PDB file of C-alpha atoms in Angstrom:
ATOM      1  CA  UNK A  29      -3.660 -24.154 -11.118  1.00 36.00           C
ATOM      2  CA  UNK A  30      -4.150 -24.085  -7.380  1.00 35.00           C
ATOM      3  CA  UNK A  31      -4.425 -20.448  -6.358  1.00 41.00           C
ATOM      4  CA  UNK A  32      -3.859 -19.134  -2.898  1.00 40.00           C
ATOM      5  CA  UNK A  33      -6.865 -16.902  -3.349  1.00 38.00           C
ATOM      6  CA  UNK A  34      -8.902 -20.098  -3.116  1.00 34.00           C
ATOM      7  CA  UNK A  35      -6.611 -22.088  -0.839  1.00 39.00           C
ATOM      8  CA  UNK A  36      -6.262 -19.526   1.957  1.00 36.00           C
ATOM      9  CA  UNK A  37      -8.967 -18.259   4.260  1.00 31.00           C
ATOM     10  CA  UNK A  38      -6.924 -16.222   6.719  1.00 34.00           C
ATOM     11  CA  UNK A  39      -7.868 -15.827  10.354  1.00 31.00           C
ATOM     12  CA  UNK A  40      -6.212 -15.212  13.693  1.00 30.00           C
ATOM     13  CA  UNK A  41      -3.706 -12.654  14.973  1.00 30.00           C
ATOM     14  CA  UNK A  42      -0.375 -11.748  13.410  1.00 37.00           C
ATOM     15  CA  UNK A  43       2.290 -13.305  15.604  1.00 44.00           C
ATOM     16  CA  UNK A  44       5.446 -12.208  13.785  1.00 43.00           C
ATOM     17  CA  UNK A  45       5.256  -8.439  14.087  1.00 44.00           C
ATOM     18  CA  UNK A  46       3.402  -6.831  11.182  1.00 43.00           C
ATOM     19  CA  UNK A  47       4.152  -3.272  10.052  1.00 43.00           C
ATOM     20  CA  UNK A  48       2.493  -0.702  12.346  1.00 45.00           C
ATOM     21  CA  UNK A  49      -0.822   0.788  11.283  1.00 45.00           C
ATOM     22  CA  UNK A  50      -0.457   4.362  10.025  1.00 48.00           C
ATOM     23  CA  UNK A  51      -3.560   5.766  11.718  1.00 49.00           C
ATOM     24  CA  UNK A  52      -2.911   9.345  10.619  1.00 48.00           C
ATOM     25  CA  UNK A  53      -2.172   8.331   7.041  1.00 51.00           C
ATOM     26  CA  UNK A  54      -5.326   6.229   6.834  1.00 51.00           C
ATOM     27  CA  UNK A  55      -7.379   9.145   8.186  1.00 60.00           C
ATOM     28  CA  UNK A  56      -5.883  11.489   5.579  1.00 56.00           C
ATOM     29  CA  UNK A  57      -6.574   8.969   2.820  1.00 57.00           C
ATOM     30  CA  UNK A  58     -10.154   8.591   4.051  1.00 58.00           C
ATOM     31  CA  UNK A  59     -10.649  12.359   4.014  1.00 63.00           C
ATOM     32  CA  UNK A  60      -9.279  12.488   0.466  1.00 57.00           C
ATOM     33  CA  UNK A  61     -11.661   9.780  -0.694  1.00 58.00           C
ATOM     34  CA  UNK A  62     -14.629  11.501   0.993  1.00 64.00           C
ATOM     35  CA  UNK A  63     -13.769  14.830  -0.610  1.00 60.00           C
ATOM     36  CA  UNK A  64     -13.413  13.177  -4.002  1.00 55.00           C
ATOM     37  CA  UNK A  65     -16.761  11.418  -3.587  1.00 58.00           C
ATOM     38  CA  UNK A  66     -18.458  14.741  -2.728  1.00 62.00           C
ATOM     39  CA  UNK A  67     -16.868  16.401  -5.757  1.00 56.00           C
ATOM     40  CA  UNK A  68     -17.951  13.522  -7.970  1.00 54.00           C
ATOM     41  CA  UNK A  69     -21.539  13.771  -6.720  1.00 61.00           C
ATOM     42  CA  UNK A  70     -21.623  17.484  -7.625  1.00 61.00           C
ATOM     43  CA  UNK A  71     -20.471  16.617 -11.121  1.00 51.00           C
ATOM     44  CA  UNK A  72     -23.463  14.362 -11.719  1.00 57.00           C
ATOM     45  CA  UNK A  73     -25.887  17.190 -12.391  1.00 57.00           C
ATOM     46  CA  UNK A  74     -23.437  19.201 -14.478  1.00 56.00           C
ATOM     47  CA  UNK A  75     -23.070  16.817 -17.377  1.00 53.00           C
ATOM     48  CA  UNK A  76     -19.439  16.197 -16.409  1.00 47.00           C
ATOM     49  CA  UNK A  77     -18.209  12.831 -15.239  1.00 48.00           C
ATOM     50  CA  UNK A  78     -15.292  11.769 -13.081  1.00 50.00           C
ATOM     51  CA  UNK A  79     -12.880   9.505 -14.974  1.00 54.00           C
ATOM     52  CA  UNK A  80     -13.717   5.808 -14.714  1.00 62.00           C
ATOM     53  CA  UNK A  81     -10.881   3.647 -13.405  1.00 81.00           C
ATOM     54  CA  UNK A  82     -10.489   0.391 -15.324  1.00 89.00           C
ATOM     55  CA  UNK A  83      -7.715  -2.131 -15.666  1.00 92.00           C
ATOM     56  CA  UNK A  84      -6.928  -0.648 -19.084  1.00 89.00           C
ATOM     57  CA  UNK A  85      -6.416   2.732 -17.372  1.00 93.00           C
ATOM     58  CA  UNK A  86      -5.753   1.890 -13.713  1.00 95.00           C
ATOM     59  CA  UNK A  87      -5.168   4.203 -10.792  1.00 96.00           C
ATOM     60  CA  UNK A  88      -1.416   4.718 -10.277  1.00 96.00           C
ATOM     61  CA  UNK A  89       0.042   5.477  -6.857  1.00 96.00           C
ATOM     62  CA  UNK A  90       3.744   6.053  -6.248  1.00 96.00           C
ATOM     63  CA  UNK A  91       5.764   5.651  -3.048  1.00 97.00           C
ATOM     64  CA  UNK A  92       9.501   5.791  -2.335  1.00 96.00           C
ATOM     65  CA  UNK A  93      10.313   2.489  -4.082  1.00 97.00           C
ATOM     66  CA  UNK A  94       7.067   1.360  -5.728  1.00 98.00           C
ATOM     67  CA  UNK A  95       4.599   2.239  -8.433  1.00 98.00           C
ATOM     68  CA  UNK A  96       1.332   0.458  -7.659  1.00 98.00           C
ATOM     69  CA  UNK A  97      -1.393   0.107 -10.294  1.00 97.00           C
ATOM     70  CA  UNK A  98      -4.895  -0.900  -9.246  1.00 97.00           C
ATOM     71  CA  UNK A  99      -8.600  -0.314  -9.815  1.00 96.00           C
ATOM     72  CA  UNK A 100      -9.150   0.128  -6.074  1.00 96.00           C
ATOM     73  CA  UNK A 101      -9.473   3.504  -4.313  1.00 94.00           C
ATOM     74  CA  UNK A 102      -6.530   5.829  -3.863  1.00 93.00           C
ATOM     75  CA  UNK A 103      -6.610   5.251  -0.114  1.00 94.00           C
ATOM     76  CA  UNK A 104      -6.536   1.491  -0.608  1.00 96.00           C
ATOM     77  CA  UNK A 105      -3.629   1.814  -3.033  1.00 96.00           C
ATOM     78  CA  UNK A 106      -1.667   4.027  -0.646  1.00 96.00           C
ATOM     79  CA  UNK A 107      -2.125   1.554   2.196  1.00 96.00           C
ATOM     80  CA  UNK A 108      -0.887  -1.337   0.067  1.00 97.00           C
ATOM     81  CA  UNK A 109       2.067   0.776  -1.115  1.00 97.00           C
ATOM     82  CA  UNK A 110       2.952   1.415   2.527  1.00 97.00           C
ATOM     83  CA  UNK A 111       2.736  -2.331   3.182  1.00 97.00           C
ATOM     84  CA  UNK A 112       5.187  -2.917   0.337  1.00 98.00           C
ATOM     85  CA  UNK A 113       7.590  -0.280   1.674  1.00 97.00           C
ATOM     86  CA  UNK A 114       7.472  -1.704   5.188  1.00 96.00           C
ATOM     87  CA  UNK A 115       8.137  -5.218   3.921  1.00 97.00           C
ATOM     88  CA  UNK A 116      11.022  -4.050   1.732  1.00 97.00           C
ATOM     89  CA  UNK A 117      12.851  -2.979   4.897  1.00 95.00           C
ATOM     90  CA  UNK A 118      12.417  -6.514   6.214  1.00 95.00           C
ATOM     91  CA  UNK A 119      13.914  -7.995   3.027  1.00 95.00           C
ATOM     92  CA  UNK A 120      16.905  -5.712   3.480  1.00 95.00           C
ATOM     93  CA  UNK A 121      17.402  -6.882   7.065  1.00 94.00           C
ATOM     94  CA  UNK A 122      17.270 -10.562   6.201  1.00 95.00           C
ATOM     95  CA  UNK A 123      19.332 -10.365   3.014  1.00 95.00           C
ATOM     96  CA  UNK A 124      21.937  -7.972   4.411  1.00 95.00           C
ATOM     97  CA  UNK A 125      21.594  -5.230   1.818  1.00 96.00           C
ATOM     98  CA  UNK A 126      20.687  -1.556   1.701  1.00 95.00           C
ATOM     99  CA  UNK A 127      19.697  -1.759  -1.967  1.00 97.00           C
ATOM    100  CA  UNK A 128      16.919   0.571  -3.071  1.00 94.00           C
ATOM    101  CA  UNK A 129      15.898   0.609  -6.739  1.00 94.00           C
ATOM    102  CA  UNK A 130      16.746   3.677  -8.826  1.00 93.00           C
ATOM    103  CA  UNK A 131      13.706   2.913 -10.978  1.00 93.00           C
ATOM    104  CA  UNK A 132      10.532   2.209  -8.937  1.00 96.00           C
ATOM    105  CA  UNK A 133       9.394  -1.389  -8.683  1.00 97.00           C
ATOM    106  CA  UNK A 134       6.148  -1.780 -10.624  1.00 97.00           C
ATOM    107  CA  UNK A 135       3.419  -3.763  -8.861  1.00 97.00           C
ATOM    108  CA  UNK A 136       0.214  -4.680 -10.684  1.00 97.00           C
ATOM    109  CA  UNK A 137      -2.647  -5.374  -8.284  1.00 97.00           C
ATOM    110  CA  UNK A 138      -5.088  -7.078 -10.633  1.00 96.00           C
ATOM    111  CA  UNK A 139      -8.792  -6.717  -9.804  1.00 96.00           C
ATOM    112  CA  UNK A 140      -9.546 -10.410 -10.348  1.00 93.00           C
ATOM    113  CA  UNK A 141      -8.145 -13.746 -11.424  1.00 90.00           C
ATOM    114  CA  UNK A 142      -9.141 -13.181 -15.045  1.00 90.00           C
ATOM    115  CA  UNK A 143      -6.882 -10.196 -15.728  1.00 91.00           C
ATOM    116  CA  UNK A 144      -4.184 -11.726 -13.541  1.00 90.00           C
ATOM    117  CA  UNK A 145      -4.324 -14.945 -15.560  1.00 86.00           C
ATOM    118  CA  UNK A 146      -4.176 -13.053 -18.845  1.00 87.00           C
ATOM    119  CA  UNK A 147      -1.074 -11.202 -17.672  1.00 88.00           C
ATOM    120  CA  UNK A 148       0.514 -14.420 -16.426  1.00 84.00           C
ATOM    121  CA  UNK A 149      -0.081 -16.220 -19.707  1.00 83.00           C
ATOM    122  CA  UNK A 150       1.455 -13.319 -21.624  1.00 84.00           C
ATOM    123  CA  UNK A 151       4.625 -12.876 -19.573  1.00 74.00           C
ATOM    124  CA  UNK A 152       5.042 -16.119 -17.679  1.00 68.00           C
ATOM    125  CA  UNK A 153       4.112 -19.760 -17.702  1.00 58.00           C
ATOM    126  CA  UNK A 154       2.489 -18.880 -14.352  1.00 50.00           C
ATOM    127  CA  UNK A 155       4.054 -21.815 -12.555  1.00 55.00           C
ATOM    128  CA  UNK A 156       5.022 -19.616  -9.628  1.00 57.00           C
ATOM    129  CA  UNK A 157       1.699 -17.764  -9.608  1.00 62.00           C
ATOM    130  CA  UNK A 158      -0.021 -20.495  -7.597  1.00 63.00           C
ATOM    131  CA  UNK A 159       0.382 -18.269  -4.551  1.00 73.00           C
ATOM    132  CA  UNK A 160      -1.655 -15.314  -5.875  1.00 86.00           C
ATOM    133  CA  UNK A 161       1.410 -13.334  -6.907  1.00 90.00           C
ATOM    134  CA  UNK A 162       4.400 -13.770  -9.183  1.00 89.00           C
ATOM    135  CA  UNK A 163       7.330 -11.986 -10.762  1.00 90.00           C
ATOM    136  CA  UNK A 164       8.692 -12.705 -14.210  1.00 83.00           C
ATOM    137  CA  UNK A 165      11.680 -10.756 -15.576  1.00 81.00           C
ATOM    138  CA  UNK A 166      10.450 -11.203 -19.152  1.00 84.00           C
ATOM    139  CA  UNK A 167       7.951  -8.405 -18.552  1.00 85.00           C
ATOM    140  CA  UNK A 168       9.489  -5.251 -20.127  1.00 86.00           C
ATOM    141  CA  UNK A 169       8.866  -3.216 -16.979  1.00 90.00           C
ATOM    142  CA  UNK A 170      10.011  -5.958 -14.631  1.00 91.00           C
ATOM    143  CA  UNK A 171       6.505  -5.766 -13.155  1.00 94.00           C
ATOM    144  CA  UNK A 172       5.264  -8.110 -10.461  1.00 94.00           C
ATOM    145  CA  UNK A 173       1.609  -9.167 -10.386  1.00 94.00           C
ATOM    146  CA  UNK A 174      -0.823  -9.960  -7.598  1.00 95.00           C
ATOM    147  CA  UNK A 175      -4.575 -10.470  -7.173  1.00 95.00           C
ATOM    148  CA  UNK A 176      -6.794  -8.097  -5.220  1.00 96.00           C
ATOM    149  CA  UNK A 177      -8.785  -9.637  -2.387  1.00 95.00           C
ATOM    150  CA  UNK A 178     -11.383  -8.200  -0.019  1.00 95.00           C
ATOM    151  CA  UNK A 179      -9.502 -10.157   2.649  1.00 95.00           C
ATOM    152  CA  UNK A 180      -6.756  -7.662   3.533  1.00 96.00           C
ATOM    153  CA  UNK A 181      -4.368 -10.266   4.983  1.00 95.00           C
ATOM    154  CA  UNK A 182      -4.721 -12.396   1.864  1.00 95.00           C
ATOM    155  CA  UNK A 183      -4.148  -9.437  -0.449  1.00 97.00           C
ATOM    156  CA  UNK A 184      -1.019  -8.525   1.521  1.00 97.00           C
ATOM    157  CA  UNK A 185       0.202 -12.107   1.112  1.00 96.00           C
ATOM    158  CA  UNK A 186      -0.370 -11.991  -2.640  1.00 96.00           C
ATOM    159  CA  UNK A 187       1.573  -8.725  -2.931  1.00 97.00           C
ATOM    160  CA  UNK A 188       4.354  -9.915  -0.650  1.00 97.00           C
ATOM    161  CA  UNK A 189       4.944 -13.180  -2.484  1.00 94.00           C
ATOM    162  CA  UNK A 190       5.388 -11.279  -5.746  1.00 95.00           C
ATOM    163  CA  UNK A 191       7.356  -8.406  -4.225  1.00 97.00           C
ATOM    164  CA  UNK A 192       9.980 -10.608  -2.554  1.00 96.00           C
ATOM    165  CA  UNK A 193      10.885 -12.294  -5.833  1.00 94.00           C
ATOM    166  CA  UNK A 194      10.923  -8.946  -7.628  1.00 95.00           C
ATOM    167  CA  UNK A 195      13.187  -7.348  -5.025  1.00 97.00           C
ATOM    168  CA  UNK A 196      15.621 -10.266  -4.974  1.00 96.00           C
ATOM    169  CA  UNK A 197      15.880 -10.215  -8.777  1.00 94.00           C
ATOM    170  CA  UNK A 198      16.529  -6.453  -8.824  1.00 95.00           C
ATOM    171  CA  UNK A 199      18.954  -6.398  -5.886  1.00 96.00           C
ATOM    172  CA  UNK A 200      20.918  -9.500  -6.951  1.00 96.00           C
ATOM    173  CA  UNK A 201      20.605  -9.619 -10.759  1.00 94.00           C
ATOM    174  CA  UNK A 202      23.548 -11.940 -11.370  1.00 92.00           C
ATOM    175  CA  UNK A 203      22.425 -14.814  -9.155  1.00 93.00           C
ATOM    176  CA  UNK A 204      19.868 -17.473  -9.992  1.00 90.00           C
ATOM    177  CA  UNK A 205      18.468 -19.359  -7.015  1.00 92.00           C
ATOM    178  CA  UNK A 206      16.616 -22.658  -7.026  1.00 93.00           C
ATOM    179  CA  UNK A 207      12.818 -22.489  -6.604  1.00 92.00           C
ATOM    180  CA  UNK A 208      12.946 -23.678  -2.989  1.00 95.00           C
ATOM    181  CA  UNK A 209      14.820 -20.485  -2.036  1.00 96.00           C
ATOM    182  CA  UNK A 210      12.923 -17.945  -4.146  1.00 93.00           C
ATOM    183  CA  UNK A 211       9.529 -19.431  -3.322  1.00 93.00           C
ATOM    184  CA  UNK A 212      10.636 -20.088   0.246  1.00 96.00           C
ATOM    185  CA  UNK A 213      11.569 -16.439   0.787  1.00 96.00           C
ATOM    186  CA  UNK A 214       8.208 -15.371  -0.601  1.00 95.00           C
ATOM    187  CA  UNK A 215       6.368 -17.842   1.628  1.00 96.00           C
ATOM    188  CA  UNK A 216       8.378 -16.857   4.717  1.00 97.00           C
ATOM    189  CA  UNK A 217       7.523 -13.172   4.363  1.00 97.00           C
ATOM    190  CA  UNK A 218       3.903 -13.978   3.544  1.00 96.00           C
ATOM    191  CA  UNK A 219       3.641 -15.635   6.946  1.00 96.00           C
ATOM    192  CA  UNK A 220       4.297 -12.268   8.634  1.00 95.00           C
ATOM    193  CA  UNK A 221       0.709 -11.264   7.828  1.00 96.00           C
ATOM    194  CA  UNK A 222      -0.912 -14.172   9.681  1.00 96.00           C
ATOM    195  CA  UNK A 223       1.705 -16.317  11.329  1.00 96.00           C
ATOM    196  CA  UNK A 224      -0.680 -18.448  13.381  1.00 96.00           C
ATOM    197  CA  UNK A 225      -2.586 -19.424  10.263  1.00 95.00           C
ATOM    198  CA  UNK A 226       0.602 -20.672   8.626  1.00 96.00           C
ATOM    199  CA  UNK A 227       1.455 -22.639  11.761  1.00 96.00           C
ATOM    200  CA  UNK A 228      -2.001 -24.210  11.855  1.00 96.00           C
ATOM    201  CA  UNK A 229      -1.885 -25.198   8.191  1.00 95.00           C
ATOM    202  CA  UNK A 230       1.618 -26.635   8.595  1.00 97.00           C
ATOM    203  CA  UNK A 231       0.564 -28.686  11.618  1.00 96.00           C
ATOM    204  CA  UNK A 232      -2.462 -29.954   9.700  1.00 95.00           C
ATOM    205  CA  UNK A 233      -0.099 -31.182   6.989  1.00 96.00           C
ATOM    206  CA  UNK A 234       2.233 -32.715   9.557  1.00 95.00           C
ATOM    207  CA  UNK A 235      -0.644 -34.605  11.152  1.00 93.00           C
ATOM    208  CA  UNK A 236      -2.093 -35.704   7.809  1.00 90.00           C
ATOM    209  CA  UNK A 237      -1.109 -38.654   5.695  1.00 72.00           C
ATOM    210  CA  UNK A 238      -0.500 -39.537   2.057  1.00 68.00           C
ATOM    211  CA  UNK A 239      -1.392 -36.712  -0.311  1.00 74.00           C
ATOM    212  CA  UNK A 240      -2.657 -34.621   2.611  1.00 83.00           C
ATOM    213  CA  UNK A 241       0.603 -34.984   4.554  1.00 94.00           C
ATOM    214  CA  UNK A 242       3.939 -33.215   4.392  1.00 96.00           C
ATOM    215  CA  UNK A 243       5.934 -33.232   1.187  1.00 96.00           C
ATOM    216  CA  UNK A 244       9.290 -34.949   1.897  1.00 96.00           C
ATOM    217  CA  UNK A 245      11.982 -32.307   2.420  1.00 97.00           C
ATOM    218  CA  UNK A 246      14.218 -33.907  -0.188  1.00 97.00           C
ATOM    219  CA  UNK A 247      11.518 -33.273  -2.805  1.00 97.00           C
ATOM    220  CA  UNK A 248      10.509 -29.887  -1.414  1.00 97.00           C
ATOM    221  CA  UNK A 249      14.061 -28.548  -1.611  1.00 97.00           C
ATOM    222  CA  UNK A 250      14.980 -30.049  -4.983  1.00 96.00           C
ATOM    223  CA  UNK A 251      11.819 -30.045  -7.098  1.00 95.00           C
ATOM    224  CA  UNK A 252      11.923 -27.865 -10.242  1.00 91.00           C
ATOM    225  CA  UNK A 253       9.466 -25.017 -10.705  1.00 87.00           C
ATOM    226  CA  UNK A 254       7.425 -27.319 -12.980  1.00 85.00           C
ATOM    227  CA  UNK A 255       6.284 -29.197  -9.872  1.00 89.00           C
ATOM    228  CA  UNK A 256       4.876 -26.160  -8.085  1.00 87.00           C
ATOM    229  CA  UNK A 257       1.327 -26.098  -9.445  1.00 83.00           C
ATOM    230  CA  UNK A 258       0.810 -29.489  -7.769  1.00 86.00           C
ATOM    231  CA  UNK A 259      -0.066 -28.936  -4.091  1.00 90.00           C
ATOM    232  CA  UNK A 260       1.036 -25.327  -4.478  1.00 89.00           C
ATOM    233  CA  UNK A 261      -0.461 -24.041  -1.232  1.00 91.00           C
ATOM    234  CA  UNK A 262       0.964 -26.990   0.731  1.00 94.00           C
ATOM    235  CA  UNK A 263       4.421 -26.197  -0.597  1.00 94.00           C
ATOM    236  CA  UNK A 264       3.943 -22.597   0.491  1.00 92.00           C
ATOM    237  CA  UNK A 265       3.041 -23.448   4.079  1.00 96.00           C
ATOM    238  CA  UNK A 266       5.804 -26.004   4.415  1.00 97.00           C
ATOM    239  CA  UNK A 267       8.552 -23.797   2.949  1.00 97.00           C
ATOM    240  CA  UNK A 268       7.476 -20.902   5.156  1.00 97.00           C
ATOM    241  CA  UNK A 269       7.724 -22.997   8.303  1.00 98.00           C
ATOM    242  CA  UNK A 270      11.063 -24.491   7.246  1.00 98.00           C
ATOM    243  CA  UNK A 271      12.472 -20.960   6.977  1.00 98.00           C
ATOM    244  CA  UNK A 272      10.834 -19.970  10.277  1.00 97.00           C
ATOM    245  CA  UNK A 273      12.304 -23.004  12.020  1.00 98.00           C
ATOM    246  CA  UNK A 274      15.821 -22.398  10.717  1.00 98.00           C
ATOM    247  CA  UNK A 275      15.861 -18.636  11.329  1.00 96.00           C
ATOM    248  CA  UNK A 276      13.942 -18.453  14.602  1.00 95.00           C
ATOM    249  CA  UNK A 277      14.026 -21.766  16.471  1.00 96.00           C
ATOM    250  CA  UNK A 278      16.755 -24.267  15.615  1.00 97.00           C
ATOM    251  CA  UNK A 279      19.590 -23.541  18.068  1.00 96.00           C
ATOM    252  CA  UNK A 280      22.390 -24.311  15.623  1.00 97.00           C
ATOM    253  CA  UNK A 281      21.040 -22.102  12.816  1.00 97.00           C
ATOM    254  CA  UNK A 282      18.887 -19.318  14.293  1.00 96.00           C
ATOM    255  CA  UNK A 283      19.484 -15.565  14.444  1.00 95.00           C
ATOM    256  CA  UNK A 284      18.550 -13.259  17.300  1.00 91.00           C
ATOM    257  CA  UNK A 285      15.663 -11.511  15.554  1.00 85.00           C
ATOM    258  CA  UNK A 286      13.853  -8.420  16.803  1.00 84.00           C
ATOM    259  CA  UNK A 287      10.128  -7.757  16.148  1.00 76.00           C
ATOM    260  CA  UNK A 288      10.987  -5.385  13.278  1.00 75.00           C
ATOM    261  CA  UNK A 289      12.712  -8.213  11.426  1.00 75.00           C
ATOM    262  CA  UNK A 290      16.273  -7.058  12.098  1.00 77.00           C
ATOM    263  CA  UNK A 291      18.833  -9.163  13.935  1.00 81.00           C
ATOM    264  CA  UNK A 292      21.777  -8.366  16.219  1.00 84.00           C
ATOM    265  CA  UNK A 293      23.221 -11.870  15.885  1.00 88.00           C
ATOM    266  CA  UNK A 294      23.203 -13.285  12.367  1.00 94.00           C
ATOM    267  CA  UNK A 295      22.771 -17.033  12.520  1.00 96.00           C
ATOM    268  CA  UNK A 296      24.098 -19.640  10.061  1.00 97.00           C
ATOM    269  CA  UNK A 297      20.836 -19.887   8.086  1.00 98.00           C
ATOM    270  CA  UNK A 298      20.606 -16.146   7.510  1.00 97.00           C
ATOM    271  CA  UNK A 299      24.304 -16.063   6.628  1.00 97.00           C
ATOM    272  CA  UNK A 300      23.751 -18.930   4.165  1.00 98.00           C
ATOM    273  CA  UNK A 301      21.020 -16.992   2.355  1.00 98.00           C
ATOM    274  CA  UNK A 302      23.264 -13.956   2.109  1.00 97.00           C
ATOM    275  CA  UNK A 303      26.168 -16.009   0.759  1.00 97.00           C
ATOM    276  CA  UNK A 304      23.943 -17.632  -1.854  1.00 97.00           C
ATOM    277  CA  UNK A 305      22.664 -14.255  -3.043  1.00 96.00           C
ATOM    278  CA  UNK A 306      26.227 -13.016  -3.417  1.00 96.00           C
ATOM    279  CA  UNK A 307      27.187 -16.007  -5.516  1.00 95.00           C
ATOM    280  CA  UNK A 308      29.666 -17.460  -3.004  1.00 96.00           C
ATOM    281  CA  UNK A 309      30.734 -21.091  -2.936  1.00 96.00           C
ATOM    282  CA  UNK A 310      28.673 -22.741  -0.184  1.00 96.00           C
ATOM    283  CA  UNK A 311      29.760 -26.350  -0.737  1.00 94.00           C
ATOM    284  CA  UNK A 312      31.179 -26.534   2.801  1.00 94.00           C
ATOM    285  CA  UNK A 313      28.562 -24.330   4.443  1.00 97.00           C
ATOM    286  CA  UNK A 314      26.834 -26.032   7.414  1.00 96.00           C
ATOM    287  CA  UNK A 315      23.393 -25.243   5.975  1.00 98.00           C
ATOM    288  CA  UNK A 316      24.351 -26.858   2.675  1.00 96.00           C
ATOM    289  CA  UNK A 317      25.304 -29.986   4.611  1.00 95.00           C
ATOM    290  CA  UNK A 318      22.007 -29.758   6.502  1.00 96.00           C
ATOM    291  CA  UNK A 319      20.171 -29.677   3.167  1.00 96.00           C
ATOM    292  CA  UNK A 320      22.069 -32.692   1.825  1.00 94.00           C
ATOM    293  CA  UNK A 321      23.734 -35.256   4.080  1.00 94.00           C
ATOM    294  CA  UNK A 322      21.838 -34.218   7.244  1.00 96.00           C
ATOM    295  CA  UNK A 323      18.427 -33.709   5.655  1.00 97.00           C
ATOM    296  CA  UNK A 324      16.838 -36.764   7.265  1.00 96.00           C
ATOM    297  CA  UNK A 325      17.843 -35.468  10.718  1.00 97.00           C
ATOM    298  CA  UNK A 326      16.346 -32.042   9.951  1.00 97.00           C
ATOM    299  CA  UNK A 327      13.104 -33.642   8.809  1.00 97.00           C
ATOM    300  CA  UNK A 328      12.874 -35.712  11.990  1.00 97.00           C
ATOM    301  CA  UNK A 329      13.581 -32.627  14.139  1.00 97.00           C
ATOM    302  CA  UNK A 330      10.783 -30.651  12.531  1.00 97.00           C
ATOM    303  CA  UNK A 331       8.338 -33.525  12.976  1.00 96.00           C
ATOM    304  CA  UNK A 332       9.045 -33.491  16.711  1.00 96.00           C
ATOM    305  CA  UNK A 333       9.048 -29.685  17.145  1.00 97.00           C
ATOM    306  CA  UNK A 334       5.916 -28.212  18.715  1.00 95.00           C
ATOM    307  CA  UNK A 335       6.973 -24.849  20.182  1.00 96.00           C
ATOM    308  CA  UNK A 336       5.859 -22.700  17.269  1.00 95.00           C
TER     309      UNK A 336
END
């Protein structure tokens, strides 16, 4: 299995606006961790011990819509929970919904690939976990899973890829989308954390050849989930940039999108996604035609487009 934890080495600035840094919140979290460390050090000579956090008994942090379980510090967990909350607002903007879960969304931030793989093998065939995060509704809690990384941008990508699929499944439980849309949504929102890196990787694929080149759009859009472990990271980059192109750049399909992810003019591509999630008939939708009879033209357009 190709894992994004291996395939990605993120660098460069975030070009699509990332959630703002909560300086005050981070300072408060840091003070909490320092106070806890001082208290723990005083316990050492008393014979008492602070509880050890392990994956069997992880630290649990709750926010408005999420319950995050991790072996990392409380401050780290709170920052990732805030990331999840900020991204959830972006999903709502794009998908045209104000849905918030009555029961918190459970996110498991596994400490390493071993525990992540064990969870995946228990609740999923892990075919969608090639991106460092996955959601499988067969888990009794509806939990999504991701892998911790010391690279903050990469960890955010892992969480985001899992969280998008989890949110879509909870908000639109009666609709089943093809992999290109569920994985494409995850990839698109992952790119918010390091947009330039996604652009660079996409351009490297575009300028490559053979197995190192772009996957033909006809395959990318129609392949079953079984195909995703093969060239998993390449699929991620390409799907992300397809969504970026259609929502942000192509004149006939784009929305007028603000830095916070909202839009005052909803373009045909965004409208298509919303219609699909609501189970509407899209046989005559212009995007459906673009993905079928006009697909060769779209592929040629993207090959010639350089204004990322």
